[in-house]
mmCIF file with all atom_site columns, C-alpha atoms in Angstrom:
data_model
loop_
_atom_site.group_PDB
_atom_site.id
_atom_site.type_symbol
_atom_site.label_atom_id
_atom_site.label_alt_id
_atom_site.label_comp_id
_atom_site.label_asym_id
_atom_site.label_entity_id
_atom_site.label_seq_id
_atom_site.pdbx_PDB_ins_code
_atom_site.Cartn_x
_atom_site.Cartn_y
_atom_site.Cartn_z
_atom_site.occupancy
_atom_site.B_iso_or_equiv
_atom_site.pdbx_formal_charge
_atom_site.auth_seq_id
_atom_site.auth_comp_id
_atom_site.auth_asym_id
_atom_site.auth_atom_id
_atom_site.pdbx_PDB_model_num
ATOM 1  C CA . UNK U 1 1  ? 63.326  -67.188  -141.948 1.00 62.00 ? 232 UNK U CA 1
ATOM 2  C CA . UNK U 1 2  ? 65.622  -65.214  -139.882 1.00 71.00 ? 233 UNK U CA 1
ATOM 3  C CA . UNK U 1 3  ? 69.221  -66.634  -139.134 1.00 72.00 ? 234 UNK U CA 1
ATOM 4  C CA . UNK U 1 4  ? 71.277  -64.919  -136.571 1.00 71.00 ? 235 UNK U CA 1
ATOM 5  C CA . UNK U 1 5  ? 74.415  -62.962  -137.990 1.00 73.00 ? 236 UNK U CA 1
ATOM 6  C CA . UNK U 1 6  ? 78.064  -64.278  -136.867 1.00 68.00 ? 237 UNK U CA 1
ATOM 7  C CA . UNK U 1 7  ? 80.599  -62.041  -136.403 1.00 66.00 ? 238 UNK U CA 1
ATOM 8  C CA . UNK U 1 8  ? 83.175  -62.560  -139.025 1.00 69.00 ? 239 UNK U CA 1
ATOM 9  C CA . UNK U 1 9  ? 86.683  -63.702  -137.660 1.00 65.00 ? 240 UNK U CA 1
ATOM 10 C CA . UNK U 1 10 ? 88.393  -66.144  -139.447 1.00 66.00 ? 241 UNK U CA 1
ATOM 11 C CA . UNK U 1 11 ? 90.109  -69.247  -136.823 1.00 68.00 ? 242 UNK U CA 1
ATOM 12 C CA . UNK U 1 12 ? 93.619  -69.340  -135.434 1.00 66.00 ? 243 UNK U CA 1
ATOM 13 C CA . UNK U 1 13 ? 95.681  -72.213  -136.085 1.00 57.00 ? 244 UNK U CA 1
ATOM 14 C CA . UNK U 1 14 ? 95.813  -74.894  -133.253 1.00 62.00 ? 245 UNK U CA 1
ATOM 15 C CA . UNK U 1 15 ? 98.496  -73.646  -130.489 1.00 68.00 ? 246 UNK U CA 1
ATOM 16 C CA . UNK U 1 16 ? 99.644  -77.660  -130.436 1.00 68.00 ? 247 UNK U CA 1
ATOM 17 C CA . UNK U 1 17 ? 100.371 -79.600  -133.494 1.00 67.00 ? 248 UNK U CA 1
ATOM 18 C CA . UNK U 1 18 ? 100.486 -83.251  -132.500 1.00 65.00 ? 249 UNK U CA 1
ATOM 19 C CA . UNK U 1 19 ? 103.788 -84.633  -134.092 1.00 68.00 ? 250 UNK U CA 1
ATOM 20 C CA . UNK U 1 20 ? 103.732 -88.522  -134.429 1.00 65.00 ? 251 UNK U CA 1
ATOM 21 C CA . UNK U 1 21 ? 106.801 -89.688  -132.183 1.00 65.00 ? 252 UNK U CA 1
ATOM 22 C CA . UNK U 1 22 ? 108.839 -93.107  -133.952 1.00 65.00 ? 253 UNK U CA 1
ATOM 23 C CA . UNK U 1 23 ? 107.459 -96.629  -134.436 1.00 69.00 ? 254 UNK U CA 1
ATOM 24 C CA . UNK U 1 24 ? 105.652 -97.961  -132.122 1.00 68.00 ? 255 UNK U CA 1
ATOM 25 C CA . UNK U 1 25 ? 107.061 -99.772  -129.128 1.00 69.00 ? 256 UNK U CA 1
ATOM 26 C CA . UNK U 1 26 ? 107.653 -103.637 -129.882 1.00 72.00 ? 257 UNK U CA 1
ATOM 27 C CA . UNK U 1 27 ? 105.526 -105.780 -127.830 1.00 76.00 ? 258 UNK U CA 1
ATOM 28 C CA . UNK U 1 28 ? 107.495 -108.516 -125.937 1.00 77.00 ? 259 UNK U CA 1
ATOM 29 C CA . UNK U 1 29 ? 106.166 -111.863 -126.544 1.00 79.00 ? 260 UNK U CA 1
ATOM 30 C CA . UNK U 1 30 ? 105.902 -114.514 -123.651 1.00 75.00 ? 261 UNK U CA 1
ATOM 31 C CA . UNK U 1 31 ? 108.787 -116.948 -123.682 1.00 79.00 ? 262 UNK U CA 1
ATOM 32 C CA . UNK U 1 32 ? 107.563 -120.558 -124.538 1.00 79.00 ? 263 UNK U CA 1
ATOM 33 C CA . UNK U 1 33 ? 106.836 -122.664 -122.112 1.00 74.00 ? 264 UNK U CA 1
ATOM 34 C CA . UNK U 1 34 ? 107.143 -126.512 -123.074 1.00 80.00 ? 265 UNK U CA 1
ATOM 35 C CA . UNK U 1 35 ? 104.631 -128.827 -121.667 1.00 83.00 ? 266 UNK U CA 1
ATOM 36 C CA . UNK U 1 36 ? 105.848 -132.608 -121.399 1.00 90.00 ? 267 UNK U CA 1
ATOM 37 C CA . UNK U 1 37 ? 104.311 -135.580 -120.330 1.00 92.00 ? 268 UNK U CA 1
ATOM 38 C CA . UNK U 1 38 ? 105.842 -135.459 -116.609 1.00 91.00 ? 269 UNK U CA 1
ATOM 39 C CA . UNK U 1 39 ? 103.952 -131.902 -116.233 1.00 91.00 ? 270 UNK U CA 1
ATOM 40 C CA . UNK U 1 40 ? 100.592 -133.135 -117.063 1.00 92.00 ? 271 UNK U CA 1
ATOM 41 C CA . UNK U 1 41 ? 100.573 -135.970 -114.680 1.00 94.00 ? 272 UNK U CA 1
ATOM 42 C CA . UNK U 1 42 ? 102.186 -134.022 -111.978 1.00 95.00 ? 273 UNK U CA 1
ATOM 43 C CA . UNK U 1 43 ? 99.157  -131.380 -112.691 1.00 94.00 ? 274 UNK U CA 1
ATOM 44 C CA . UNK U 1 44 ? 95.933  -134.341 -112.968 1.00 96.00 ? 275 UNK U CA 1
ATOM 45 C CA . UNK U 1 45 ? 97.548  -136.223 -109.839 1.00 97.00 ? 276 UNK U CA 1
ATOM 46 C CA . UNK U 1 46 ? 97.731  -132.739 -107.975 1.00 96.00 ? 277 UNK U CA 1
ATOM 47 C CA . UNK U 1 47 ? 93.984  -131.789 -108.644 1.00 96.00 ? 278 UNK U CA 1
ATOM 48 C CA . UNK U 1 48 ? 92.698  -135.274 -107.582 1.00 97.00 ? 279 UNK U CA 1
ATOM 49 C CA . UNK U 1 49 ? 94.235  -134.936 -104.780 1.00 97.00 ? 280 UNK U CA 1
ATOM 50 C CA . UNK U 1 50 ? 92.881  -131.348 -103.630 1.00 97.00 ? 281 UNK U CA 1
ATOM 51 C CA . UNK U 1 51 ? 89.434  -132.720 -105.131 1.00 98.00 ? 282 UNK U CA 1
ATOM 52 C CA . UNK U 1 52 ? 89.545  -135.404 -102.261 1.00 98.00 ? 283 UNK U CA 1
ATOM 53 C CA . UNK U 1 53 ? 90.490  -133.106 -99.983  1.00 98.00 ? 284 UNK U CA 1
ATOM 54 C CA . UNK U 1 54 ? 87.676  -130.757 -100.755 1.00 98.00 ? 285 UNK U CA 1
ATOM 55 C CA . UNK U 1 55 ? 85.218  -133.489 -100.551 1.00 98.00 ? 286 UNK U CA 1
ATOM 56 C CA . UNK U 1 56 ? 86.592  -135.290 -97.259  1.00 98.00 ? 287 UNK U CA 1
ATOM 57 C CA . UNK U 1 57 ? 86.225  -131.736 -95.444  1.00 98.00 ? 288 UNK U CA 1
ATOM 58 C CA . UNK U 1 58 ? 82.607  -131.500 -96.680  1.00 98.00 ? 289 UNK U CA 1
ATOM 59 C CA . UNK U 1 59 ? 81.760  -135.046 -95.573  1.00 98.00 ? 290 UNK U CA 1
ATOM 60 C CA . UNK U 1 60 ? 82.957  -134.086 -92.732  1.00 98.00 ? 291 UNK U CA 1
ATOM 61 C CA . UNK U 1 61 ? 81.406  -130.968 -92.311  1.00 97.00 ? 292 UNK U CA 1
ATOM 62 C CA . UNK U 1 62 ? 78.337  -132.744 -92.842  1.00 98.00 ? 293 UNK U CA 1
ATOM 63 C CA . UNK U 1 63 ? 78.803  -135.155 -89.865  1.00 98.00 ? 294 UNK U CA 1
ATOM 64 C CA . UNK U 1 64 ? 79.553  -132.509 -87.659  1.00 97.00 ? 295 UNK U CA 1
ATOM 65 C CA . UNK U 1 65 ? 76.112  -130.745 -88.779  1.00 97.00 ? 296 UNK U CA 1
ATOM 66 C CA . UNK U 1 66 ? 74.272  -133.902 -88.716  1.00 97.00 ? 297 UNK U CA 1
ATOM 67 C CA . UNK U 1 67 ? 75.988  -135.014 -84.913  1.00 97.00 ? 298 UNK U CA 1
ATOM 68 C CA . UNK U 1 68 ? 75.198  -131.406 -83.592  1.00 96.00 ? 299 UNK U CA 1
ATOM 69 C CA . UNK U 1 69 ? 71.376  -131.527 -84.818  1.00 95.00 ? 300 UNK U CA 1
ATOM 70 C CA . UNK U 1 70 ? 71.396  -135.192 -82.732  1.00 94.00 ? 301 UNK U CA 1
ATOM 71 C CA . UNK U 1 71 ? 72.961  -133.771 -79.861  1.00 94.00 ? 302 UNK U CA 1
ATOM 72 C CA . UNK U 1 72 ? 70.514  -130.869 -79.267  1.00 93.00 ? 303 UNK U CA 1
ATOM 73 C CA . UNK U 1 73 ? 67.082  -132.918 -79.596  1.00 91.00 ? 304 UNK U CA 1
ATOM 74 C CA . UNK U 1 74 ? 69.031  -135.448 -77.353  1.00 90.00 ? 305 UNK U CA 1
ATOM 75 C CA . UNK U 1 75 ? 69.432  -132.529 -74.849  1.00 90.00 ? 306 UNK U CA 1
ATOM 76 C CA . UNK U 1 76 ? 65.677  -130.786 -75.650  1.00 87.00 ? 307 UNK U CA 1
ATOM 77 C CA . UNK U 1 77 ? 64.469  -134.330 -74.750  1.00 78.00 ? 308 UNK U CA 1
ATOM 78 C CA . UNK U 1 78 ? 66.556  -134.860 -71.606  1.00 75.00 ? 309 UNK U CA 1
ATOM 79 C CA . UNK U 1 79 ? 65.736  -131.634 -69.971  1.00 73.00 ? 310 UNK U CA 1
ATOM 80 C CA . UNK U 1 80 ? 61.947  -131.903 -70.494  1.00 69.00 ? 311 UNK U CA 1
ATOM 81 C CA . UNK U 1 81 ? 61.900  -134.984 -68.223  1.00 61.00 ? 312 UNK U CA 1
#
């Protein structure tokens, strides 16, 4: 089996040695946040109320859908007599 022939030149040194800078930067932790009893309720009392929000504007939503689809077979029907 033939194998090709390499020139022989021996390899330079790296032109940049990578030097390791200091430690590593400290991470900051997230100051503590304390949680009391007042907070929770504030938070359960504030998402039933934007729950019964949401569902009033889709009830009412629906009404409008359901008083437009009246409206127009009231109309088809008047203007075929």
């Amino acid at each position: 089996m033939f194998l090709p022939k390499y020139p022989d030149s021996p390899t330079s040194p790296p032109a940049h040695t990578h030097t390791p800078t200091g430690t590593a930067p400290v991470r900051r932790s997230l100051p503590s946040v304390s949680i009391d009893q007042k907070t929770v309720v504030a938070l359960v009392v504030g998402g039933v109320v934007l729950t019964a929000l949401l569902a009033a504007v889709a009830v009412t939503a629906i009404s409008v859908a359901v008083a437009a689809v009246v409206l127009r077979s009231m109309l088809r029907d008047h203007h075929r007599r």
